[in-house]
Amino acid sequence: MKVRTTGTTAFGRRTFTLGAVSVTAALVLSACGGSDAGENAESSDLASSGATTLTMWVDAERSPALTDVTEKFKEDTGIEVKLVTKDFQQVSDDFITQVPTGKGPDLIVGPHDWLGKFVQNGVVAPIELGNKAGEFQESAIKAMTYEGNTYGVPYSIENIGLLRNTDLVPEAAATMDEVIANGKAAVAEGKAEFPFLVQMDPKQGDPYHLYPLQTSMGVPVFGTDETGSYDASKLELGNPGGVEFAEKLVAWGDSGERIFNSSITPDIAKEKFNAGASPYLLTGPWNVPDAVAAGINLAVDPLPTAGDSPAQPFVGVNGFFISAKSQNALAANEFVLNYLTTEAVQDSMFDAGGRPPALTASFDKAAEDPIVAAFGEIGAKGVPMPAIPEMEAVWADWGGTQLALIKGEADPATAWPAMVSNIESKISK
């Protein structure tokens, strides 16, 4: 198979290329997996279950990618899967509220870090993947596992990387200091406007995107227990490197070198990078298609380090969950386990969202694209986004403190320890 060259990739578009053969998700669906799954369905059991309709909550981006498989499921079983488009920002809270009343959906699509609250509120059912678990990337199954039980079928793995405009900076750099030097040189030569771009929320900063720099200074959010699971009693934001990282936020912020700019929103960061105004954008695969369409010659570099430890990004896994209160549990399990686990569906979800597939066979095909492969290599060194409920007590103080430091409105020596103390207090309650 051919490997497509960086800058001409069709990453994230409707059609992907493998060697000389172009296929669409709809054609793949009829050719592999979907029909076999239907032929193997327990038709009599499904018929006796009385189910005629399943409802799945899904966001607007993913809904079109599921149309073919829902039609195939109806053809095989007579059961309709109704796709209900929901606002991603509110859907998890709505799910938690409505499932206990019997008004919620049978299925929901979402990220693994919702699991803690879902399990805590008793709204999702465990899923028995059996041998199918081995067909997925190990990190994806681990992310979908909570307190020893697997609760979702994963379909994508995502993490950030460092996008580099190779026309502005030809070679990768290992450290953040080197990245900054390269970016400043591009600005000094009149080739760029910004040495470095990373998005900021005007109220909460963006600790998610800055996390690899923080971990490279030995400051993860939580420690882990003997099983490797996050332990909320081990808050490690107060590690010795915390204040040192806070000092860098000030030095690189608005009142310093302006490497981090509090006025750079996600849209501005994307727009400026795609216009060739910076050699670097710290972001995820979701921004790759537009950069390619803008004609940027891209490379995806390993995440630079700010300290002596590895730069570890958060890894997010998206998947399909079954409601614990579904009245159509047998049909829901059949659909999730024997249809949504196929290459056809996993390929289609990748095609729609541009996020590397969780199914190994689908990822291997997608990774013929060097950009997909690069994100995968970075993610292999990352850590799962904490799914424990206590993570909700972290975000507000963490993001707010980082933003104040970047704006030059806080003293690192006092602001960072105060943040840690506030978070510890919230967790203890």
Short mmCIF file of C-alpha atoms in Angstrom, two decimals:
data_model
loop_
_atom_site.label_atom_id
_atom_site.label_comp_id
_atom_site.label_asym_id
_atom_site.label_seq_id
_atom_site.Cartn_x
_atom_site.Cartn_y
_atom_site.Cartn_z
CA MET A 1 0.00 0.00 0.00
CA LYS A 2 1.11 3.52 -0.67
CA VAL A 3 1.81 5.90 2.16
CA ARG A 4 0.37 9.30 1.40
CA THR A 5 2.72 12.20 1.87
CA THR A 6 2.22 14.83 4.54
CA GLY A 7 0.41 17.86 3.15
CA THR A 8 -1.61 15.99 0.55
CA THR A 9 -3.44 13.67 2.91
CA ALA A 10 -7.18 13.14 2.70
CA PHE A 11 -7.26 12.77 6.49
CA GLY A 12 -10.73 13.29 7.83
CA ARG A 13 -12.44 13.59 4.46
CA ARG A 14 -15.32 11.52 3.14
CA THR A 15 -13.09 9.22 1.07
CA PHE A 16 -9.80 7.73 2.16
CA THR A 17 -7.20 6.11 -0.11
CA LEU A 18 -5.43 2.79 0.37
CA GLY A 19 -2.89 2.25 -2.37
CA ALA A 20 -4.71 2.72 -5.65
CA VAL A 21 -8.15 1.88 -4.29
CA SER A 22 -10.59 4.50 -3.01
CA VAL A 23 -13.55 3.34 -0.93
CA THR A 24 -16.31 5.05 0.95
CA ALA A 25 -17.71 4.00 4.30
CA ALA A 26 -21.02 3.09 2.67
CA LEU A 27 -19.35 0.64 0.29
CA VAL A 28 -17.25 -0.87 3.05
CA LEU A 29 -20.36 -1.42 5.12
CA SER A 30 -21.92 -3.68 2.54
CA ALA A 31 -18.67 -5.51 1.92
CA CYS A 32 -17.43 -6.42 5.38
CA GLY A 33 -18.70 -7.03 8.84
CA GLY A 34 -22.20 -5.56 8.70
CA SER A 35 -23.90 -8.33 6.73
CA ASP A 36 -22.08 -11.08 8.62
CA ALA A 37 -23.17 -9.53 11.89
CA GLY A 38 -26.76 -9.49 10.68
CA GLU A 39 -26.63 -13.11 9.55
CA ASN A 40 -25.32 -14.14 12.95
CA ALA A 41 -27.88 -12.14 14.92
CA GLU A 42 -30.07 -14.01 17.36
CA SER A 43 -33.19 -13.19 15.35
CA SER A 44 -35.62 -15.27 17.35
CA ASP A 45 -34.47 -13.82 20.67
CA LEU A 46 -34.73 -10.30 19.30
CA ALA A 47 -38.17 -10.99 17.92
CA SER A 48 -39.37 -12.36 21.24
CA SER A 49 -37.96 -9.34 23.09
CA GLY A 50 -40.69 -7.18 21.58
CA ALA A 51 -38.29 -4.35 20.70
CA THR A 52 -39.28 -2.34 17.65
CA THR A 53 -37.20 0.82 18.15
CA LEU A 54 -33.93 1.78 19.82
CA THR A 55 -33.09 5.40 20.52
CA MET A 56 -29.51 6.66 20.41
CA TRP A 57 -28.42 10.13 21.47
CA VAL A 58 -25.63 11.39 19.24
CA ASP A 59 -24.10 14.73 18.27
CA ALA A 60 -24.49 16.27 14.82
CA GLU A 61 -20.97 15.36 13.68
CA ARG A 62 -21.31 11.64 14.27
CA SER A 63 -24.93 11.10 13.30
CA PRO A 64 -24.36 10.84 9.51
CA ALA A 65 -21.67 8.20 10.02
CA LEU A 66 -24.19 5.90 11.71
CA THR A 67 -26.95 6.08 9.11
CA ASP A 68 -25.82 3.07 7.06
CA VAL A 69 -25.37 0.75 10.02
CA THR A 70 -28.76 1.64 11.49
CA GLU A 71 -30.38 0.87 8.14
CA LYS A 72 -28.54 -2.47 8.01
CA PHE A 73 -29.67 -3.33 11.54
CA LYS A 74 -33.30 -2.61 10.63
CA GLU A 75 -32.98 -4.70 7.48
CA ASP A 76 -31.59 -7.66 9.45
CA THR A 77 -33.74 -7.45 12.58
CA GLY A 78 -36.74 -5.25 11.83
CA ILE A 79 -35.69 -2.96 14.68
CA GLU A 80 -35.27 0.74 13.94
CA VAL A 81 -32.48 2.73 15.56
CA LYS A 82 -33.63 6.33 15.88
CA LEU A 83 -30.69 8.77 15.94
CA VAL A 84 -31.55 11.81 18.07
CA THR A 85 -29.14 14.73 17.68
CA LYS A 86 -28.27 16.35 21.02
CA ASP A 87 -26.14 19.27 22.14
CA PHE A 88 -22.80 17.77 23.15
CA GLN A 89 -22.33 20.30 25.97
CA GLN A 90 -25.51 19.22 27.76
CA VAL A 91 -26.11 15.64 26.70
CA SER A 92 -24.30 13.89 29.57
CA ASP A 93 -26.23 15.81 32.24
CA ASP A 94 -29.50 15.20 30.37
CA PHE A 95 -28.67 11.49 30.20
CA ILE A 96 -28.05 11.31 33.95
CA THR A 97 -31.29 13.17 34.64
CA GLN A 98 -33.58 11.33 32.23
CA VAL A 99 -32.41 7.70 32.39
CA PRO A 100 -33.80 7.09 35.92
CA THR A 101 -37.19 8.42 34.82
CA GLY A 102 -37.41 6.01 31.90
CA LYS A 103 -37.36 8.89 29.40
CA GLY A 104 -33.73 8.53 28.40
CA PRO A 105 -32.36 6.77 25.31
CA ASP A 106 -31.28 3.16 24.96
CA LEU A 107 -27.83 4.23 23.75
CA ILE A 108 -25.58 7.26 23.92
CA VAL A 109 -22.37 8.26 22.14
CA GLY A 110 -19.71 10.06 24.17
CA PRO A 111 -16.21 10.22 25.68
CA HIS A 112 -14.90 7.83 28.31
CA ASP A 113 -14.38 10.53 30.93
CA TRP A 114 -18.16 10.65 31.42
CA LEU A 115 -17.96 7.15 32.89
CA GLY A 116 -17.30 8.11 36.50
CA LYS A 117 -20.49 10.14 36.80
CA PHE A 118 -22.45 7.63 34.72
CA VAL A 119 -21.47 4.73 36.97
CA GLN A 120 -21.87 6.81 40.12
CA ASN A 121 -25.44 7.60 39.06
CA GLY A 122 -26.19 4.06 37.89
CA VAL A 123 -27.19 5.05 34.36
CA VAL A 124 -24.97 2.79 32.21
CA ALA A 125 -24.84 -0.99 31.96
CA PRO A 126 -21.65 -3.11 31.76
CA ILE A 127 -20.86 -4.63 28.38
CA GLU A 128 -19.39 -8.10 27.90
CA LEU A 129 -16.99 -7.76 24.97
CA GLY A 130 -15.48 -11.24 25.36
CA ASN A 131 -12.98 -12.03 22.61
CA LYS A 132 -13.87 -8.81 20.80
CA ALA A 133 -11.91 -6.85 23.41
CA GLY A 134 -8.70 -8.13 21.84
CA GLU A 135 -9.65 -6.55 18.51
CA PHE A 136 -9.36 -3.06 19.99
CA GLN A 137 -6.33 -1.06 21.03
CA GLU A 138 -5.53 -1.85 24.64
CA SER A 139 -5.62 1.77 25.76
CA ALA A 140 -9.15 2.13 24.40
CA ILE A 141 -10.46 -0.83 26.39
CA LYS A 142 -8.66 0.40 29.49
CA ALA A 143 -10.32 3.81 29.17
CA MET A 144 -13.75 2.20 28.85
CA THR A 145 -13.16 0.12 31.99
CA TYR A 146 -14.19 1.50 35.38
CA GLU A 147 -13.77 -0.30 38.68
CA GLY A 148 -13.15 -3.59 36.89
CA ASN A 149 -16.11 -3.46 34.48
CA THR A 150 -16.15 -2.47 30.81
CA TYR A 151 -18.98 -0.06 30.04
CA GLY A 152 -18.53 0.99 26.44
CA VAL A 153 -17.54 -0.07 22.94
CA PRO A 154 -14.80 2.36 21.87
CA TYR A 155 -14.63 3.77 18.36
CA SER A 156 -11.91 6.44 18.48
CA ILE A 157 -8.84 7.54 20.37
CA GLU A 158 -7.79 11.17 20.41
CA ASN A 159 -5.01 13.28 21.83
CA ILE A 160 -3.19 16.43 20.93
CA GLY A 161 0.06 16.78 19.01
CA LEU A 162 2.18 19.64 17.78
CA LEU A 163 1.25 20.69 14.25
CA ARG A 164 4.19 22.23 12.41
CA ASN A 165 4.13 24.22 9.19
CA THR A 166 7.16 22.70 7.46
CA ASP A 167 7.47 25.70 5.13
CA LEU A 168 8.22 27.88 8.16
CA VAL A 169 10.20 25.43 10.33
CA PRO A 170 11.65 22.45 8.43
CA GLU A 171 12.76 20.29 11.39
CA ALA A 172 11.13 19.03 14.58
CA ALA A 173 12.30 20.21 18.00
CA ALA A 174 12.48 18.20 21.21
CA THR A 175 12.01 20.85 23.89
CA MET A 176 9.69 23.79 24.37
CA ASP A 177 12.68 26.12 24.54
CA GLU A 178 13.74 24.93 21.07
CA VAL A 179 10.20 25.32 19.75
CA ILE A 180 10.05 28.88 21.07
CA ALA A 181 13.44 29.72 19.55
CA ASN A 182 12.32 28.37 16.16
CA GLY A 183 9.06 30.30 16.35
CA LYS A 184 10.78 33.54 17.30
CA ALA A 185 13.22 33.12 14.42
CA ALA A 186 10.33 32.74 11.97
CA VAL A 187 8.77 35.94 13.32
CA ALA A 188 12.09 37.82 13.19
CA GLU A 189 12.54 36.80 9.56
CA GLY A 190 9.11 38.16 8.70
CA LYS A 191 7.72 34.72 7.87
CA ALA A 192 5.25 34.55 10.76
CA GLU A 193 3.19 36.72 13.08
CA PHE A 194 3.11 34.40 16.10
CA PRO A 195 5.94 32.15 17.31
CA PHE A 196 3.50 29.61 18.75
CA LEU A 197 -0.26 29.11 18.93
CA VAL A 198 -2.41 27.32 21.47
CA GLN A 199 -6.05 28.05 22.15
CA MET A 200 -7.28 29.70 25.35
CA ASP A 201 -10.75 29.92 26.83
CA PRO A 202 -11.28 33.53 27.95
CA LYS A 203 -12.60 32.35 31.31
CA GLN A 204 -10.86 29.04 31.96
CA GLY A 205 -7.60 29.05 30.00
CA ASP A 206 -6.90 25.57 28.67
CA PRO A 207 -5.22 23.12 31.06
CA TYR A 208 -6.10 20.26 28.68
CA HIS A 209 -3.81 21.56 25.94
CA LEU A 210 -1.08 22.63 28.36
CA TYR A 211 -1.09 19.32 30.25
CA PRO A 212 1.85 17.71 28.37
CA LEU A 213 4.09 20.62 29.37
CA GLN A 214 2.92 20.26 32.95
CA THR A 215 3.50 16.50 33.07
CA SER A 216 6.98 16.99 31.63
CA MET A 217 7.72 18.92 34.82
CA GLY A 218 6.57 16.00 36.97
CA VAL A 219 3.12 17.37 37.82
CA PRO A 220 0.26 15.04 36.84
CA VAL A 221 -3.22 15.64 38.21
CA PHE A 222 -3.70 12.40 40.12
CA GLY A 223 -1.51 9.51 41.13
CA THR A 224 -2.61 5.90 40.66
CA ASP A 225 -3.28 2.89 42.86
CA GLU A 226 -1.79 -0.60 42.60
CA THR A 227 -4.09 -1.44 39.67
CA GLY A 228 -3.01 1.60 37.68
CA SER A 229 -6.37 3.35 38.20
CA TYR A 230 -6.51 6.99 39.21
CA ASP A 231 -6.64 7.53 42.98
CA ALA A 232 -8.43 10.73 44.01
CA SER A 233 -6.63 10.67 47.38
CA LYS A 234 -3.35 11.19 45.52
CA LEU A 235 -3.67 14.70 44.14
CA GLU A 236 -0.27 15.42 42.59
CA LEU A 237 -0.84 18.97 41.40
CA GLY A 238 1.11 20.03 44.46
CA ASN A 239 4.27 18.18 43.41
CA PRO A 240 7.50 20.21 43.60
CA GLY A 241 7.41 21.09 39.91
CA GLY A 242 4.02 22.80 40.22
CA VAL A 243 5.25 26.25 41.20
CA GLU A 244 8.05 26.01 38.64
CA PHE A 245 5.46 25.29 35.94
CA ALA A 246 3.41 28.24 37.19
CA GLU A 247 6.48 30.45 36.79
CA LYS A 248 6.80 29.35 33.17
CA LEU A 249 3.16 30.25 32.53
CA VAL A 250 3.93 33.78 33.66
CA ALA A 251 7.19 33.97 31.70
CA TRP A 252 5.52 32.68 28.51
CA GLY A 253 2.29 34.63 29.03
CA ASP A 254 0.83 38.05 28.27
CA SER A 255 3.26 39.97 30.46
CA GLY A 256 6.26 37.98 29.26
CA GLU A 257 7.21 36.46 25.90
CA ARG A 258 3.56 36.07 24.77
CA ILE A 259 4.09 32.48 23.70
CA PHE A 260 0.74 31.82 25.38
CA ASN A 261 -1.75 34.56 24.57
CA SER A 262 -4.93 34.82 26.64
CA SER A 263 -6.80 36.45 23.73
CA ILE A 264 -6.21 33.54 21.31
CA THR A 265 -9.52 31.67 21.22
CA PRO A 266 -9.84 28.27 19.50
CA ASP A 267 -11.20 29.89 16.34
CA ILE A 268 -8.42 32.48 16.22
CA ALA A 269 -5.69 29.88 16.79
CA LYS A 270 -7.04 27.74 13.96
CA GLU A 271 -7.56 30.69 11.61
CA LYS A 272 -4.07 32.14 12.16
CA PHE A 273 -2.32 28.79 11.74
CA ASN A 274 -4.25 28.00 8.57
CA ALA A 275 -3.29 31.42 7.22
CA GLY A 276 0.39 30.60 7.70
CA ALA A 277 0.80 33.11 10.55
CA SER A 278 2.62 30.70 12.89
CA PRO A 279 4.86 27.66 12.46
CA TYR A 280 3.17 25.82 15.37
CA LEU A 281 -0.30 24.92 16.62
CA LEU A 282 -0.75 22.74 19.68
CA THR A 283 -4.01 20.93 18.90
CA GLY A 284 -5.69 17.64 18.02
CA PRO A 285 -6.56 15.75 14.82
CA TRP A 286 -9.90 17.55 14.60
CA ASN A 287 -8.09 20.63 13.21
CA VAL A 288 -6.02 18.75 10.63
CA PRO A 289 -8.54 18.60 7.74
CA ASP A 290 -8.99 22.39 7.58
CA ALA A 291 -5.24 22.97 7.76
CA VAL A 292 -4.72 20.59 4.86
CA ALA A 293 -7.54 22.23 2.91
CA ALA A 294 -5.82 25.59 3.49
CA GLY A 295 -2.70 24.26 1.80
CA ILE A 296 -0.49 24.05 4.88
CA ASN A 297 2.34 21.53 4.50
CA LEU A 298 2.00 19.70 7.78
CA ALA A 299 4.07 17.58 10.07
CA VAL A 300 2.87 16.30 13.44
CA ASP A 301 5.73 16.42 15.93
CA PRO A 302 6.15 14.67 19.27
CA LEU A 303 5.07 16.93 22.11
CA PRO A 304 7.92 19.13 23.36
CA THR A 305 9.07 18.94 26.97
CA ALA A 306 9.32 21.81 29.43
CA GLY A 307 11.07 19.70 32.08
CA ASP A 308 12.95 16.44 32.54
CA SER A 309 9.95 14.06 32.43
CA PRO A 310 8.03 12.80 29.37
CA ALA A 311 5.37 15.10 27.92
CA GLN A 312 2.19 13.06 28.36
CA PRO A 313 -1.06 14.33 26.85
CA PHE A 314 -4.49 13.32 28.00
CA VAL A 315 -5.90 10.53 25.84
CA GLY A 316 -9.62 10.59 25.21
CA VAL A 317 -11.60 7.59 24.00
CA ASN A 318 -15.05 7.96 22.45
CA GLY A 319 -17.53 5.13 22.43
CA PHE A 320 -21.05 3.76 22.62
CA PHE A 321 -22.81 3.21 25.97
CA ILE A 322 -25.99 1.30 26.84
CA SER A 323 -28.48 2.75 29.30
CA ALA A 324 -28.84 0.77 32.52
CA LYS A 325 -32.59 1.36 32.30
CA SER A 326 -33.09 0.42 28.65
CA GLN A 327 -36.29 -1.54 28.09
CA ASN A 328 -34.66 -3.02 24.99
CA ALA A 329 -31.41 -4.31 26.50
CA LEU A 330 -31.18 -7.43 24.32
CA ALA A 331 -31.55 -5.46 21.08
CA ALA A 332 -29.24 -2.72 22.33
CA ASN A 333 -26.51 -5.24 23.13
CA GLU A 334 -26.92 -6.93 19.74
CA PHE A 335 -26.56 -3.60 17.95
CA VAL A 336 -23.56 -2.46 20.00
CA LEU A 337 -21.64 -5.75 20.09
CA ASN A 338 -22.27 -7.13 16.60
CA TYR A 339 -22.72 -4.00 14.49
CA LEU A 340 -20.85 -1.10 16.06
CA THR A 341 -17.70 -3.21 16.50
CA THR A 342 -17.28 -3.81 12.75
CA GLU A 343 -14.56 -2.30 10.59
CA ALA A 344 -17.25 -0.69 8.45
CA VAL A 345 -18.60 1.37 11.33
CA GLN A 346 -15.21 2.19 12.79
CA ASP A 347 -13.98 3.29 9.35
CA SER A 348 -17.08 5.42 8.89
CA MET A 349 -16.68 7.12 12.28
CA PHE A 350 -13.07 7.93 11.42
CA ASP A 351 -14.12 9.27 8.06
CA ALA A 352 -16.68 11.56 9.70
CA GLY A 353 -14.63 12.89 12.60
CA GLY A 354 -10.99 12.42 11.70
CA ARG A 355 -10.18 10.78 15.03
CA PRO A 356 -7.98 7.65 14.87
CA PRO A 357 -10.07 4.46 15.19
CA ALA A 358 -10.06 2.32 18.32
CA LEU A 359 -10.48 -0.94 16.38
CA THR A 360 -6.97 -2.12 15.54
CA ALA A 361 -7.81 -3.22 11.99
CA SER A 362 -9.35 0.17 11.21
CA PHE A 363 -6.50 2.06 12.84
CA ASP A 364 -3.92 0.12 10.82
CA LYS A 365 -5.61 1.23 7.62
CA ALA A 366 -5.96 4.82 8.76
CA ALA A 367 -2.33 4.89 9.90
CA GLU A 368 -1.19 4.54 6.30
CA ASP A 369 -1.59 8.30 6.57
CA PRO A 370 1.57 9.55 8.34
CA ILE A 371 -0.43 12.19 10.20
CA VAL A 372 -2.72 9.58 11.74
CA ALA A 373 0.31 7.43 12.57
CA ALA A 374 2.02 10.37 14.27
CA PHE A 375 -0.98 11.12 16.48
CA GLY A 376 -1.14 7.43 17.35
CA GLU A 377 2.51 7.37 18.42
CA ILE A 378 1.98 10.41 20.62
CA GLY A 379 -1.15 8.90 22.15
CA ALA A 380 0.67 5.67 22.96
CA LYS A 381 2.76 7.69 25.41
CA GLY A 382 -0.20 9.56 26.86
CA VAL A 383 -2.45 8.91 29.85
CA PRO A 384 -6.25 8.45 29.91
CA MET A 385 -8.29 11.48 30.84
CA PRO A 386 -9.39 10.77 34.43
CA ALA A 387 -12.93 9.42 34.47
CA ILE A 388 -13.27 9.51 38.25
CA PRO A 389 -16.02 11.88 39.51
CA GLU A 390 -13.47 13.84 41.56
CA MET A 391 -12.04 15.26 38.33
CA GLU A 392 -14.98 17.66 38.25
CA ALA A 393 -13.56 19.32 41.36
CA VAL A 394 -10.31 20.05 39.51
CA TRP A 395 -11.16 21.88 36.29
CA ALA A 396 -12.44 25.27 37.50
CA ASP A 397 -9.60 26.12 39.90
CA TRP A 398 -6.97 24.56 37.64
CA GLY A 399 -8.03 26.44 34.52
CA GLY A 400 -8.77 29.70 36.31
CA THR A 401 -5.40 29.72 38.04
CA GLN A 402 -3.51 28.98 34.84
CA LEU A 403 -5.34 31.77 33.04
CA ALA A 404 -4.55 34.27 35.81
CA LEU A 405 -0.89 33.29 35.63
CA ILE A 406 -0.81 33.62 31.83
CA LYS A 407 -2.39 37.07 32.14
CA GLY A 408 0.25 38.05 34.69
CA GLU A 409 -2.41 38.62 37.33
CA ALA A 410 -1.21 36.07 39.87
CA ASP A 411 1.95 35.24 41.80
CA PRO A 412 3.16 31.68 41.06
CA ALA A 413 4.50 31.14 44.59
CA THR A 414 1.09 31.76 46.17
CA ALA A 415 -1.47 31.12 43.40
CA TRP A 416 -0.47 27.53 42.59
CA PRO A 417 -0.46 26.27 46.23
CA ALA A 418 -3.78 28.07 46.83
CA MET A 419 -5.23 26.29 43.80
CA VAL A 420 -4.09 22.92 45.14
CA SER A 421 -5.58 23.66 48.54
CA ASN A 422 -8.93 24.65 47.03
CA ILE A 423 -9.10 21.50 44.94
CA GLU A 424 -8.20 19.29 47.90
CA SER A 425 -10.99 20.93 49.89
CA LYS A 426 -13.54 20.33 47.12
CA ILE A 427 -12.51 16.68 46.74
CA SER A 428 -12.77 16.08 50.48
CA LYS A 429 -16.38 17.26 50.40
#
